Amino acid sequence: MTATDIEGPWSEPVYLNSSGFDPSLFHDEDGRKWLVNMIWDHRKGKNRFSGIVLQEFSVQEQKLIGPAVNIFKGTELGLTEAPHLYKYKGFYYLLTAEGGTGYEHAVTVARSRSLQGPYEVDPANPILTSCGRPDLKLQKAGHGSLVETHTGEWYMAHLVGRPVNGQFCTLGRETALQQCIWSVDGWLRLAGGDRYPEVQVPAPKIKPHPYEPVPEMDHFDQAMLRSDWNTLRIPPDPTWLSLTERPGYLRLRGMESMSSTHRQSMVARRLQAFACEAETCLEFAPDHPQQMAGLILYYDTKDYLYLRVTYHEEKGLCLGIIQSRYGVYDELLEDIPLKSMNGIRLKVVVDHDRACFYYALQDDPSWQPAGGWCDITHLSDESPEYIRFTGTYIGLCVQDLGGTRKHADFDYFVYKEM
């Protein structure tokens, strides 16, 4: 896709290839454009990560042209991916990620006088990693890209994880920044003098440009959702989400269960701090146990912790906690009967590897605990079954498994870091 302004409008997308992933464009000094991506060899007995392929992109024809050349097979670290090309003082520098996206993640560099190689591997590789240093606050460092400021300073943006208790990355992948320098023999180096990521680095010598912080409270009084909100797989549309049917409220119509990989009625934001709390006020009138609404800590369809209001045949309106831990469903709290369908306040307090839910009613505004502290280490990137890296979300959701689209109204949402 192309645009003359980063804010758009953008052109329709153009298909290029499906040979691998992590594509990146390189704009050479002669005006030619090149695409680099890792190449995936699907064949039995082959190395899946079989190198970095380079192919020219024609702006006029809007397609790849010429041969695709494998310019770099990678180093002994393996799992070579995430290529970026840069030209600096006569050399083409190829920056790649290696070692996998976990605790052995790394950034490696190779260079060549010719775009198509051969590429010489940096003798000091990897130039960035956390591997072998469990004491570091920033783990999984890798997948880097470079920027040169207009004041001539170099920085590397890269991925990291910050594990709780050295084990569980509940915040998912995060972005870190390292200051870089060029050595006398023309290799890229971290300014700190070694290969390990630093929590704090010198700021560039440019004018600060702070952004306004996102308000802690959302009153749902705007025409569109704020940019810090995400929906799951499907964009918001009036069939299931409205900010206008009841002005000042977010109305969600119930859809499928939390384990559904199709259509869920969920609006959530990223968990961005180890210690935080979130609060909402819910109005909901369920008439069947398959109708639920509430406040959720959500990683994926197999891992979540959900304080939900529902209907019980004997207790009527009630409150309980649903958990899915690595795909195993459980109910952590015997349903608590509620006196009112209106103005049910829900809150969750997150403290690193645990969370506690609370509730309050209009006629008794004091917070009451809904059970005790719950372990949330399963809401992390570390899964025993598969690779994942999105981190935990916190948000609002509604289910109506009977298909009647029962709605719930949320008066506000507060997210506060502590």
Tab-separated table of C-alpha atoms in Angstrom:
chain	number	residue	atom	x	y	z
A	1	MET	CA	0.000	0.000	0.000
A	2	THR	CA	1.198	3.536	-0.710
A	3	ALA	CA	0.221	7.051	0.339
A	4	THR	CA	1.596	10.560	-0.009
A	5	ASP	CA	0.619	11.247	3.615
A	6	ILE	CA	1.122	8.743	6.441
A	7	GLU	CA	-2.414	9.519	7.643
A	8	GLY	CA	-3.814	8.492	4.254
A	9	PRO	CA	-5.674	7.968	2.088
A	10	TRP	CA	-3.873	4.695	1.316
A	11	SER	CA	-4.001	2.782	-1.938
A	12	GLU	CA	-5.459	-0.677	-2.305
A	13	PRO	CA	-2.989	-3.412	-1.242
A	14	VAL	CA	-0.842	-5.141	-3.862
A	15	TYR	CA	-0.036	-8.843	-3.454
A	16	LEU	CA	3.706	-9.600	-3.633
A	17	ASN	CA	4.513	-13.153	-2.501
A	18	SER	CA	3.865	-15.906	0.016
A	19	SER	CA	7.388	-17.327	0.204
A	20	GLY	CA	7.903	-16.508	3.858
A	21	PHE	CA	7.287	-13.722	6.349
A	22	ASP	CA	8.759	-10.537	7.857
A	23	PRO	CA	9.029	-8.590	4.572
A	24	SER	CA	10.876	-5.272	4.473
A	25	LEU	CA	11.461	-2.756	1.666
A	26	PHE	CA	14.902	-1.334	0.915
A	27	HIS	CA	15.239	1.859	-1.138
A	28	ASP	CA	18.676	1.981	-2.768
A	29	GLU	CA	20.527	5.174	-3.639
A	30	ASP	CA	19.968	4.603	-7.373
A	31	GLY	CA	16.187	4.694	-6.897
A	32	ARG	CA	15.576	0.967	-7.232
A	33	LYS	CA	13.370	-0.790	-4.670
A	34	TRP	CA	14.020	-4.213	-3.185
A	35	LEU	CA	12.000	-6.575	-1.018
A	36	VAL	CA	13.688	-8.806	1.542
A	37	ASN	CA	11.949	-11.511	3.538
A	38	MET	CA	12.802	-14.762	5.235
A	39	ILE	CA	12.028	-17.766	3.064
A	40	TRP	CA	10.079	-20.687	4.517
A	41	ASP	CA	10.938	-24.139	3.180
A	42	HIS	CA	7.892	-26.281	3.898
A	43	ARG	CA	9.369	-29.549	2.635
A	44	LYS	CA	9.961	-32.525	4.900
A	45	GLY	CA	13.522	-32.726	6.185
A	46	LYS	CA	14.370	-29.168	5.166
A	47	ASN	CA	15.328	-26.205	7.336
A	48	ARG	CA	12.125	-24.216	7.641
A	49	PHE	CA	14.106	-21.002	8.125
A	50	SER	CA	16.158	-21.346	4.956
A	51	GLY	CA	17.528	-17.834	4.579
A	52	ILE	CA	16.844	-14.270	3.501
A	53	VAL	CA	15.641	-13.732	-0.063
A	54	LEU	CA	16.057	-10.497	-2.061
A	55	GLN	CA	13.959	-9.497	-5.084
A	56	GLU	CA	13.439	-6.226	-6.934
A	57	PHE	CA	10.114	-4.396	-6.731
A	58	SER	CA	8.917	-2.411	-9.746
A	59	VAL	CA	7.073	0.757	-8.756
A	60	GLN	CA	5.730	1.155	-12.295
A	61	GLU	CA	4.418	-2.417	-12.579
A	62	GLN	CA	3.536	-2.760	-8.884
A	63	LYS	CA	5.032	-6.255	-8.705
A	64	LEU	CA	8.218	-8.146	-7.969
A	65	ILE	CA	10.531	-8.537	-10.960
A	66	GLY	CA	13.732	-10.422	-11.693
A	67	PRO	CA	15.148	-13.391	-9.814
A	68	ALA	CA	14.676	-13.999	-6.099
A	69	VAL	CA	18.162	-14.443	-4.631
A	70	ASN	CA	18.932	-16.054	-1.283
A	71	ILE	CA	21.533	-13.599	0.010
A	72	PHE	CA	22.012	-14.919	3.562
A	73	LYS	CA	21.604	-18.380	5.059
A	74	GLY	CA	22.005	-17.172	8.639
A	75	THR	CA	24.445	-18.015	11.412
A	76	GLU	CA	24.733	-20.932	13.799
A	77	LEU	CA	22.064	-19.300	15.989
A	78	GLY	CA	19.476	-20.363	13.412
A	79	LEU	CA	15.837	-19.357	12.921
A	80	THR	CA	16.917	-16.416	10.755
A	81	GLU	CA	14.092	-13.926	10.155
A	82	ALA	CA	13.099	-10.233	10.301
A	83	PRO	CA	15.541	-8.847	7.704
A	84	HIS	CA	16.239	-5.138	7.248
A	85	LEU	CA	18.734	-3.651	4.781
A	86	TYR	CA	20.624	-0.383	5.286
A	87	LYS	CA	23.379	1.315	3.304
A	88	TYR	CA	26.087	3.158	5.239
A	89	LYS	CA	29.464	4.391	4.026
A	90	GLY	CA	29.651	2.055	1.053
A	91	PHE	CA	28.412	-1.103	2.786
A	92	TYR	CA	25.050	-2.833	2.662
A	93	TYR	CA	24.201	-3.928	6.205
A	94	LEU	CA	21.749	-6.770	6.731
A	95	LEU	CA	20.112	-6.800	10.159
A	96	THR	CA	18.303	-10.026	11.094
A	97	ALA	CA	16.684	-11.676	14.097
A	98	GLU	CA	17.910	-15.119	15.090
A	99	GLY	CA	17.580	-17.662	17.877
A	100	GLY	CA	13.778	-17.698	17.911
A	101	THR	CA	11.381	-15.254	19.505
A	102	GLY	CA	11.873	-16.547	23.067
A	103	TYR	CA	14.651	-16.218	25.619
A	104	GLU	CA	17.383	-16.975	23.024
A	105	HIS	CA	16.253	-14.148	20.744
A	106	ALA	CA	19.062	-12.059	19.212
A	107	VAL	CA	19.987	-9.464	16.586
A	108	THR	CA	22.743	-10.335	14.121
A	109	VAL	CA	24.479	-8.253	11.445
A	110	ALA	CA	26.205	-9.052	8.160
A	111	ARG	CA	27.549	-6.681	5.504
A	112	SER	CA	28.596	-6.591	1.869
A	113	ARG	CA	29.885	-4.136	-0.718
A	114	SER	CA	27.359	-5.641	-3.141
A	115	LEU	CA	23.613	-5.712	-2.548
A	116	GLN	CA	23.361	-9.355	-3.580
A	117	GLY	CA	26.338	-10.412	-1.494
A	118	PRO	CA	28.279	-12.300	-0.443
A	119	TYR	CA	27.642	-11.051	3.081
A	120	GLU	CA	30.319	-11.074	5.769
A	121	VAL	CA	29.048	-11.979	9.238
A	122	ASP	CA	29.923	-9.599	12.062
A	123	PRO	CA	32.609	-11.351	14.160
A	124	ALA	CA	30.974	-9.958	17.321
A	125	ASN	CA	27.520	-11.399	16.614
A	126	PRO	CA	25.018	-11.300	18.142
A	127	ILE	CA	25.160	-7.547	18.645
A	128	LEU	CA	22.051	-7.607	20.859
A	129	THR	CA	20.642	-10.387	23.026
A	130	SER	CA	19.476	-11.203	26.558
A	131	CYS	CA	20.396	-14.870	26.217
A	132	GLY	CA	22.388	-16.214	29.166
A	133	ARG	CA	21.534	-13.226	31.366
A	134	PRO	CA	18.425	-14.113	33.389
A	135	ASP	CA	19.252	-11.213	35.714
A	136	LEU	CA	18.367	-8.619	33.067
A	137	LYS	CA	15.023	-6.828	33.329
A	138	LEU	CA	14.659	-6.863	29.540
A	139	GLN	CA	14.494	-10.412	28.193
A	140	LYS	CA	13.902	-11.893	24.706
A	141	ALA	CA	15.744	-8.962	23.087
A	142	GLY	CA	15.771	-9.239	19.306
A	143	HIS	CA	14.042	-8.367	16.033
A	144	GLY	CA	15.743	-4.991	15.673
A	145	SER	CA	15.442	-2.101	13.237
A	146	LEU	CA	17.543	1.063	12.929
A	147	VAL	CA	16.875	4.769	12.717
A	148	GLU	CA	19.278	7.678	12.266
A	149	THR	CA	18.058	10.952	13.731
A	150	HIS	CA	18.482	14.222	11.862
A	151	THR	CA	21.173	15.024	14.440
A	152	GLY	CA	23.226	12.017	13.314
A	153	GLU	CA	22.502	9.676	16.232
A	154	TRP	CA	21.673	6.010	15.732
A	155	TYR	CA	19.110	3.982	17.674
A	156	MET	CA	17.816	0.438	17.462
A	157	ALA	CA	14.181	-0.360	18.202
A	158	HIS	CA	13.696	-3.980	19.190
A	159	LEU	CA	11.383	-6.458	20.881
A	160	VAL	CA	11.641	-7.423	24.542
A	161	GLY	CA	9.660	-9.195	27.215
A	162	ARG	CA	9.600	-8.262	30.908
A	163	PRO	CA	8.859	-11.471	32.805
A	164	VAL	CA	7.144	-11.482	36.190
A	165	ASN	CA	9.253	-13.450	38.669
A	166	GLY	CA	11.663	-14.133	35.833
A	167	GLN	CA	9.181	-16.451	34.126
A	168	PHE	CA	5.885	-15.040	32.857
A	169	CYS	CA	5.503	-12.189	30.351
A	170	THR	CA	1.937	-11.082	31.054
A	171	LEU	CA	2.474	-7.798	29.178
A	172	GLY	CA	3.453	-9.565	25.966
A	173	ARG	CA	5.998	-8.241	23.539
A	174	GLU	CA	7.094	-4.691	24.238
A	175	THR	CA	9.294	-2.264	22.336
A	176	ALA	CA	12.655	-1.084	23.653
A	177	LEU	CA	15.229	1.368	22.336
A	178	GLN	CA	19.030	1.103	22.411
A	179	GLN	CA	21.526	3.781	21.416
A	180	CYS	CA	24.052	2.579	18.835
A	181	ILE	CA	27.436	3.697	17.519
A	182	TRP	CA	29.645	2.659	14.610
A	183	SER	CA	33.007	1.099	15.433
A	184	VAL	CA	36.241	2.217	13.769
A	185	ASP	CA	36.123	-0.865	11.536
A	186	GLY	CA	32.562	-0.133	10.428
A	187	TRP	CA	30.410	-2.427	12.539
A	188	LEU	CA	27.294	-1.476	14.471
A	189	ARG	CA	27.649	-1.602	18.263
A	190	LEU	CA	25.484	-0.803	21.277
A	191	ALA	CA	26.626	2.438	22.880
A	192	GLY	CA	26.645	0.735	26.284
A	193	GLY	CA	29.716	-1.283	25.306
A	194	ASP	CA	28.295	-4.817	25.311
A	195	ARG	CA	25.478	-6.759	23.627
A	196	TYR	CA	22.881	-6.546	26.389
A	197	PRO	CA	19.786	-4.295	26.418
A	198	GLU	CA	19.692	-1.397	28.846
A	199	VAL	CA	16.543	-0.181	30.573
A	200	GLN	CA	17.579	3.464	30.228
A	201	VAL	CA	19.587	4.989	27.387
A	202	PRO	CA	20.564	8.581	26.518
A	203	ALA	CA	17.840	10.477	24.697
A	204	PRO	CA	18.630	11.896	21.254
A	205	LYS	CA	19.682	15.524	21.004
A	206	ILE	CA	16.387	16.629	19.558
A	207	LYS	CA	13.495	18.696	20.855
A	208	PRO	CA	11.194	16.640	23.121
A	209	HIS	CA	7.776	15.857	21.690
A	210	PRO	CA	5.688	14.415	24.526
A	211	TYR	CA	2.282	12.948	23.763
A	212	GLU	CA	-0.780	13.681	25.834
A	213	PRO	CA	-1.465	10.747	28.162
A	214	VAL	CA	-4.609	8.740	27.512
A	215	PRO	CA	-7.263	9.718	30.093
A	216	GLU	CA	-7.792	7.102	32.787
A	217	MET	CA	-11.573	7.257	32.423
A	218	ASP	CA	-13.578	6.693	29.264
A	219	HIS	CA	-17.142	8.012	29.607
A	220	PHE	CA	-18.143	6.555	26.226
A	221	ASP	CA	-19.411	9.980	25.213
A	222	GLN	CA	-17.702	10.156	21.811
A	223	ALA	CA	-18.939	9.039	18.405
A	224	MET	CA	-16.184	6.440	18.033
A	225	LEU	CA	-14.168	4.217	20.338
A	226	ARG	CA	-10.881	5.680	21.523
A	227	SER	CA	-7.720	4.458	19.831
A	228	ASP	CA	-6.593	2.494	22.911
A	229	TRP	CA	-9.522	0.095	22.487
A	230	ASN	CA	-9.294	-3.066	20.372
A	231	THR	CA	-11.943	-5.482	19.171
A	232	LEU	CA	-11.328	-9.182	18.596
A	233	ARG	CA	-11.049	-10.227	14.909
A	234	ILE	CA	-14.035	-8.201	13.725
A	235	PRO	CA	-14.289	-4.408	13.402
A	236	PRO	CA	-16.905	-2.587	15.473
A	237	ASP	CA	-20.210	-2.147	13.671
A	238	PRO	CA	-23.787	-1.304	14.732
A	239	THR	CA	-24.896	-4.946	14.629
A	240	TRP	CA	-23.125	-5.576	17.934
A	241	LEU	CA	-21.647	-2.295	19.255
A	242	SER	CA	-23.153	1.152	19.674
A	243	LEU	CA	-22.178	4.423	21.332
A	244	THR	CA	-25.349	6.197	20.159
A	245	GLU	CA	-28.313	3.951	21.028
A	246	ARG	CA	-27.925	5.116	24.602
A	247	PRO	CA	-25.702	8.208	24.621
A	248	GLY	CA	-22.984	8.095	27.258
A	249	TYR	CA	-22.968	4.295	27.355
A	250	LEU	CA	-21.208	1.554	25.452
A	251	ARG	CA	-23.841	-0.950	24.346
A	252	LEU	CA	-22.604	-4.427	23.421
A	253	ARG	CA	-24.867	-7.127	22.017
A	254	GLY	CA	-24.036	-10.646	23.091
A	255	MET	CA	-22.488	-13.025	20.617
A	256	GLU	CA	-20.349	-16.150	20.963
A	257	SER	CA	-18.420	-17.569	23.925
A	258	MET	CA	-14.944	-16.524	25.059
A	259	SER	CA	-13.535	-19.691	23.498
A	260	SER	CA	-14.967	-18.891	20.069
A	261	THR	CA	-12.512	-18.218	17.241
A	262	HIS	CA	-15.200	-16.435	15.227
A	263	ARG	CA	-17.438	-13.605	16.484
A	264	GLN	CA	-17.011	-12.357	20.037
A	265	SER	CA	-18.595	-9.236	21.467
A	266	MET	CA	-15.527	-7.875	23.218
A	267	VAL	CA	-13.921	-4.454	23.574
A	268	ALA	CA	-10.583	-4.522	25.374
A	269	ARG	CA	-7.333	-2.650	25.864
A	270	ARG	CA	-3.827	-3.903	26.491
A	271	LEU	CA	-2.547	-4.491	30.001
A	272	GLN	CA	0.428	-2.109	30.101
A	273	ALA	CA	1.639	-2.310	33.698
A	274	PHE	CA	2.329	-5.039	36.233
A	275	ALA	CA	0.230	-3.223	38.849
A	276	CYS	CA	-3.027	-1.631	37.772
A	277	GLU	CA	-6.758	-1.646	38.306
A	278	ALA	CA	-9.797	-1.338	36.065
A	279	GLU	CA	-13.404	-0.511	36.852
A	280	THR	CA	-16.732	-0.338	35.041
A	281	CYS	CA	-20.436	-0.003	35.785
A	282	LEU	CA	-22.748	-2.505	34.107
A	283	GLU	CA	-26.488	-2.556	33.432
A	284	PHE	CA	-27.648	-5.970	32.264
A	285	ALA	CA	-30.890	-7.971	32.502
A	286	PRO	CA	-30.166	-11.585	31.532
A	287	ASP	CA	-32.956	-14.163	31.558
A	288	HIS	CA	-30.960	-17.279	30.723
A	289	PRO	CA	-27.687	-18.837	32.027
A	290	GLN	CA	-26.219	-18.570	28.522
A	291	GLN	CA	-26.391	-14.772	28.714
A	292	MET	CA	-23.371	-13.193	30.408
A	293	ALA	CA	-21.637	-9.822	30.626
A	294	GLY	CA	-18.799	-8.360	32.640
A	295	LEU	CA	-15.141	-7.513	33.099
A	296	ILE	CA	-12.485	-9.810	31.678
A	297	LEU	CA	-8.739	-10.437	31.725
A	298	TYR	CA	-8.199	-12.099	28.369
A	299	TYR	CA	-5.175	-13.646	26.701
A	300	ASP	CA	-6.794	-15.887	24.102
A	301	THR	CA	-9.567	-18.429	23.619
A	302	LYS	CA	-7.844	-20.863	26.000
A	303	ASP	CA	-6.740	-18.470	28.746
A	304	TYR	CA	-8.894	-15.871	30.463
A	305	LEU	CA	-10.324	-14.832	33.835
A	306	TYR	CA	-13.825	-13.407	33.731
A	307	LEU	CA	-15.977	-11.671	36.367
A	308	ARG	CA	-19.414	-12.072	34.830
A	309	VAL	CA	-23.023	-11.301	35.621
A	310	THR	CA	-25.523	-13.939	34.494
A	311	TYR	CA	-28.884	-15.532	35.288
A	312	HIS	CA	-29.392	-18.565	37.535
A	313	GLU	CA	-32.650	-20.561	37.512
A	314	GLU	CA	-32.850	-20.524	41.324
A	315	LYS	CA	-30.810	-17.468	42.355
A	316	GLY	CA	-31.884	-15.102	39.602
A	317	LEU	CA	-29.343	-12.412	38.749
A	318	CYS	CA	-25.950	-13.467	40.061
A	319	LEU	CA	-22.230	-12.866	39.870
A	320	GLY	CA	-19.390	-15.344	39.441
A	321	ILE	CA	-15.885	-15.903	38.112
A	322	ILE	CA	-15.136	-18.058	35.088
A	323	GLN	CA	-11.610	-19.233	34.359
A	324	SER	CA	-10.077	-21.003	31.401
A	325	ARG	CA	-6.528	-22.160	32.118
A	326	TYR	CA	-4.729	-23.679	29.140
A	327	GLY	CA	-8.140	-24.644	27.772
A	328	VAL	CA	-9.515	-26.175	30.996
A	329	TYR	CA	-12.784	-24.513	32.071
A	330	ASP	CA	-13.503	-23.808	35.742
A	331	GLU	CA	-15.784	-21.701	37.936
A	332	LEU	CA	-13.752	-20.215	40.777
A	333	LEU	CA	-16.609	-18.753	42.771
A	334	GLU	CA	-20.058	-19.983	43.741
A	335	ASP	CA	-22.567	-17.631	42.147
A	336	ILE	CA	-23.379	-14.634	44.364
A	337	PRO	CA	-27.058	-13.487	44.151
A	338	LEU	CA	-27.467	-9.807	43.244
A	339	LYS	CA	-30.360	-7.596	44.312
A	340	SER	CA	-30.379	-5.190	41.387
A	341	MET	CA	-30.000	-5.373	37.622
A	342	ASN	CA	-28.884	-1.754	37.392
A	343	GLY	CA	-25.636	-0.085	38.271
A	344	ILE	CA	-23.509	-3.122	39.109
A	345	ARG	CA	-19.955	-1.875	39.519
A	346	LEU	CA	-17.140	-4.284	38.743
A	347	LYS	CA	-13.432	-3.883	39.455
A	348	VAL	CA	-10.237	-5.881	39.050
A	349	VAL	CA	-6.902	-5.213	40.750
A	350	VAL	CA	-3.836	-6.684	39.047
A	351	ASP	CA	-0.658	-7.214	41.074
A	352	HIS	CA	2.067	-8.781	38.911
A	353	ASP	CA	1.201	-12.510	38.845
A	354	ARG	CA	-2.196	-12.317	40.555
A	355	ALA	CA	-5.531	-10.515	40.326
A	356	CYS	CA	-8.543	-9.926	42.566
A	357	PHE	CA	-12.086	-9.000	41.522
A	358	TYR	CA	-14.531	-6.749	43.400
A	359	TYR	CA	-18.145	-5.647	42.988
A	360	ALA	CA	-20.486	-3.000	44.405
A	361	LEU	CA	-24.209	-2.247	44.106
A	362	GLN	CA	-26.020	1.078	43.939
A	363	ASP	CA	-27.597	0.700	47.390
A	364	ASP	CA	-24.240	-0.286	48.934
A	365	PRO	CA	-21.388	1.485	47.132
A	366	SER	CA	-18.612	-0.118	49.201
A	367	TRP	CA	-16.479	-2.613	47.306
A	368	GLN	CA	-16.903	-6.281	48.168
A	369	PRO	CA	-14.331	-8.911	47.145
A	370	ALA	CA	-15.560	-11.515	44.676
A	371	GLY	CA	-13.468	-14.386	45.942
A	372	GLY	CA	-9.774	-14.014	46.686
A	373	TRP	CA	-6.571	-13.531	44.741
A	374	CYS	CA	-6.332	-15.533	41.514
A	375	ASP	CA	-3.136	-16.686	39.846
A	376	ILE	CA	-2.790	-15.129	36.363
A	377	THR	CA	0.507	-16.625	35.202
A	378	HIS	CA	-1.433	-18.502	32.520
A	379	LEU	CA	-2.283	-15.084	31.036
A	380	SER	CA	1.254	-14.778	29.690
A	381	ASP	CA	3.307	-15.490	26.592
A	382	GLU	CA	4.647	-18.657	28.192
A	383	SER	CA	2.328	-21.437	27.048
A	384	PRO	CA	3.148	-25.153	27.284
A	385	GLU	CA	1.440	-25.754	23.936
A	386	TYR	CA	2.370	-23.097	21.386
A	387	ILE	CA	4.267	-19.857	20.742
A	388	ARG	CA	2.390	-16.679	21.587
A	389	PHE	CA	3.355	-13.079	22.299
A	390	THR	CA	0.338	-10.744	22.400
A	391	GLY	CA	0.156	-10.251	26.176
A	392	THR	CA	-2.970	-9.850	28.297
A	393	TYR	CA	-5.968	-7.664	27.522
A	394	ILE	CA	-8.421	-6.172	29.975
A	395	GLY	CA	-11.890	-5.242	28.854
A	396	LEU	CA	-15.638	-5.624	28.543
A	397	CYS	CA	-17.621	-8.398	26.893
A	398	VAL	CA	-21.091	-9.876	26.461
A	399	GLN	CA	-22.212	-13.379	25.472
A	400	ASP	CA	-25.591	-14.633	24.314
A	401	LEU	CA	-25.167	-18.226	23.233
A	402	GLY	CA	-28.860	-18.511	22.379
A	403	GLY	CA	-28.450	-16.055	19.523
A	404	THR	CA	-30.968	-13.437	20.714
A	405	ARG	CA	-28.287	-10.717	20.960
A	406	LYS	CA	-29.153	-9.677	24.526
A	407	HIS	CA	-27.380	-6.373	25.144
A	408	ALA	CA	-25.500	-4.925	28.105
A	409	ASP	CA	-24.743	-1.248	28.746
A	410	PHE	CA	-21.450	-0.055	30.227
A	411	ASP	CA	-21.516	3.440	31.755
A	412	TYR	CA	-17.755	4.017	31.883
A	413	PHE	CA	-14.393	2.305	32.023
A	414	VAL	CA	-11.414	3.281	34.181
A	415	TYR	CA	-7.893	1.933	33.691
A	416	LYS	CA	-5.378	3.152	36.265
A	417	GLU	CA	-1.737	2.152	36.652
A	418	MET	CA	-0.321	1.992	40.171
